[in-house]
mmCIF file of C-alpha atoms in Angstrom:
data_model
loop_
_atom_site.group_PDB
_atom_site.id
_atom_site.type_symbol
_atom_site.label_atom_id
_atom_site.label_comp_id
_atom_site.label_asym_id
_atom_site.label_seq_id
_atom_site.Cartn_x
_atom_site.Cartn_y
_atom_site.Cartn_z
ATOM 1 C CA MET J 1 -23.997 -9.841 29.271
ATOM 2 C CA GLU J 2 -20.867 -11.647 30.131
ATOM 3 C CA GLN J 3 -18.016 -9.806 31.361
ATOM 4 C CA ILE J 4 -14.301 -10.641 29.477
ATOM 5 C CA SER J 5 -11.919 -11.714 32.006
ATOM 6 C CA SER J 6 -9.313 -8.969 31.631
ATOM 7 C CA ALA J 7 -6.599 -12.157 31.145
ATOM 8 C CA ALA J 8 -8.806 -12.183 27.050
ATOM 9 C CA GLN J 9 -9.177 -8.254 27.353
ATOM 10 C CA VAL J 10 -4.645 -8.296 27.656
ATOM 11 C CA ILE J 11 -4.498 -11.458 24.639
ATOM 12 C CA ILE J 12 -7.266 -9.915 22.405
ATOM 13 C CA SER J 13 -5.432 -6.344 22.611
ATOM 14 C CA ILE J 14 -1.790 -8.567 21.967
ATOM 15 C CA ILE J 15 -3.454 -9.389 18.769
ATOM 16 C CA PRO J 16 -2.596 -6.888 16.404
ATOM 17 C CA ILE J 17 0.784 -5.666 17.626
ATOM 18 C CA VAL J 18 1.855 -9.160 17.246
ATOM 19 C CA GLY J 19 0.194 -9.410 13.348
ATOM 20 C CA ILE J 20 2.213 -6.000 12.537
ATOM 21 C CA VAL J 21 5.348 -6.755 14.130
ATOM 22 C CA MET J 22 5.573 -10.585 12.235
ATOM 23 C CA GLY J 23 4.129 -8.236 8.903
ATOM 24 C CA SER J 24 7.517 -5.989 9.303
ATOM 25 C CA VAL J 25 9.643 -9.006 9.280
ATOM 26 C CA VAL J 26 8.733 -10.562 6.679
ATOM 27 C CA ILE J 27 8.540 -7.494 4.380
ATOM 28 C CA PHE J 28 12.031 -6.636 6.131
ATOM 29 C CA PHE J 29 13.559 -10.347 5.033
ATOM 30 C CA TYR J 30 11.972 -10.091 2.017
ATOM 31 C CA LEU J 31 13.789 -6.403 1.056
ATOM 32 C CA LEU J 32 17.061 -7.871 2.291
ATOM 33 C CA TRP J 33 16.994 -10.675 0.076
ATOM 34 C CA ASN J 34 16.097 -9.565 -2.417
ATOM 35 C CA HIS J 35 18.808 -6.541 -2.187
ATOM 36 C CA ARG J 36 21.605 -9.097 -1.494
ATOM 37 C CA ARG J 37 20.339 -11.260 -4.739
ATOM 38 C CA LYS J 38 20.702 -8.020 -7.055
ATOM 39 C CA THR J 39 24.367 -7.702 -5.397
ATOM 40 C CA LEU J 40 25.384 -10.735 -5.788
ATOM 41 C CA LEU J 41 23.920 -10.508 -9.940
ATOM 42 C CA ILE J 42 25.400 -7.941 -10.341
ATOM 43 C CA LYS J 43 28.658 -9.113 -9.188
ATOM 44 C CA ALA J 44 28.292 -11.900 -10.878
ATOM 45 C CA GLY J 45 27.581 -9.988 -14.172
ATOM 46 C CA GLN J 46 24.071 -11.400 -15.240
ATOM 47 C CA TYR J 47 21.955 -8.815 -13.301
ATOM 48 C CA ALA J 48 19.338 -6.822 -15.689
ATOM 49 C CA ARG J 49 17.806 -3.691 -15.189
ATOM 50 C CA ASP J 50 13.227 -4.323 -14.899
ATOM 51 C CA GLU J 51 12.229 -1.591 -18.350
ATOM 52 C CA PHE J 52 9.260 0.702 -16.357
ATOM 53 C CA ASP J 53 6.871 3.175 -18.677
ATOM 54 C CA LEU J 54 6.855 6.157 -16.694
ATOM 55 C CA LEU J 55 4.396 7.863 -19.132
ATOM 56 C CA SER J 56 2.013 5.349 -18.722
ATOM 57 C CA PHE J 57 2.268 4.361 -14.888
ATOM 58 C CA SER J 58 1.295 7.884 -14.636
ATOM 59 C CA LEU J 59 -1.650 8.226 -16.971
ATOM 60 C CA LEU J 60 -2.410 4.941 -14.741
ATOM 61 C CA ALA J 61 -1.841 7.256 -11.703
ATOM 62 C CA GLY J 62 -3.564 10.020 -12.386
ATOM 63 C CA LEU J 63 -6.899 8.683 -14.100
ATOM 64 C CA LEU J 64 -6.973 6.629 -11.355
ATOM 65 C CA LEU J 65 -6.525 9.256 -8.579
ATOM 66 C CA SER J 66 -8.980 11.537 -11.011
ATOM 67 C CA CYS J 67 -11.842 9.124 -10.161
ATOM 68 C CA VAL J 68 -11.173 7.286 -7.170
ATOM 69 C CA GLY J 69 -11.026 11.245 -5.478
ATOM 70 C CA GLU J 70 -13.269 13.897 -3.695
ATOM 71 C CA PRO J 71 -15.181 15.171 -5.064
ATOM 72 C CA HIS J 72 -14.838 18.869 -4.594
ATOM 73 C CA ILE J 73 -10.901 17.658 -5.196
ATOM 74 C CA GLY J 74 -10.676 15.795 -8.729
ATOM 75 C CA GLY J 75 -13.832 16.596 -11.123
ATOM 76 C CA GLY J 76 -16.327 14.578 -8.954
ATOM 77 C CA LEU J 77 -19.829 14.032 -10.567
ATOM 78 C CA HIS J 78 -22.219 16.467 -9.440
ATOM 79 C CA VAL J 79 -25.315 15.905 -9.380
ATOM 80 C CA VAL J 80 -28.716 18.735 -9.675
ATOM 81 C CA THR J 81 -31.459 18.448 -8.347
ATOM 82 C CA GLY J 82 -34.869 20.539 -8.418
ATOM 83 C CA GLU J 83 -33.561 23.290 -5.580
ATOM 84 C CA ASP J 84 -30.189 23.629 -7.094
ATOM 85 C CA ALA J 85 -31.448 24.212 -10.830
ATOM 86 C CA GLN J 86 -33.475 26.987 -9.648
ATOM 87 C CA ALA J 87 -31.562 29.776 -11.460
ATOM 88 C CA PRO J 88 -30.920 33.342 -9.355
#
């Protein structure tokens, strides 16, 4: 098996770091521009607040978390085999 040069190893290790930094910059500017947009809409008197149904969101989040969670945390399915089914 061939050895990868040290320059190639450095380039390969920098790629994820650059991706994380670029993603962070995109998220930062999205939040900044969204904030400026909302403040301009408020100043112009055209801002309408979005409706958020907390009850439905809480129900959905609770169902998803209890179904996806660890078996010993959320009520997961336990399969009883022949050895487990023996009475004491």
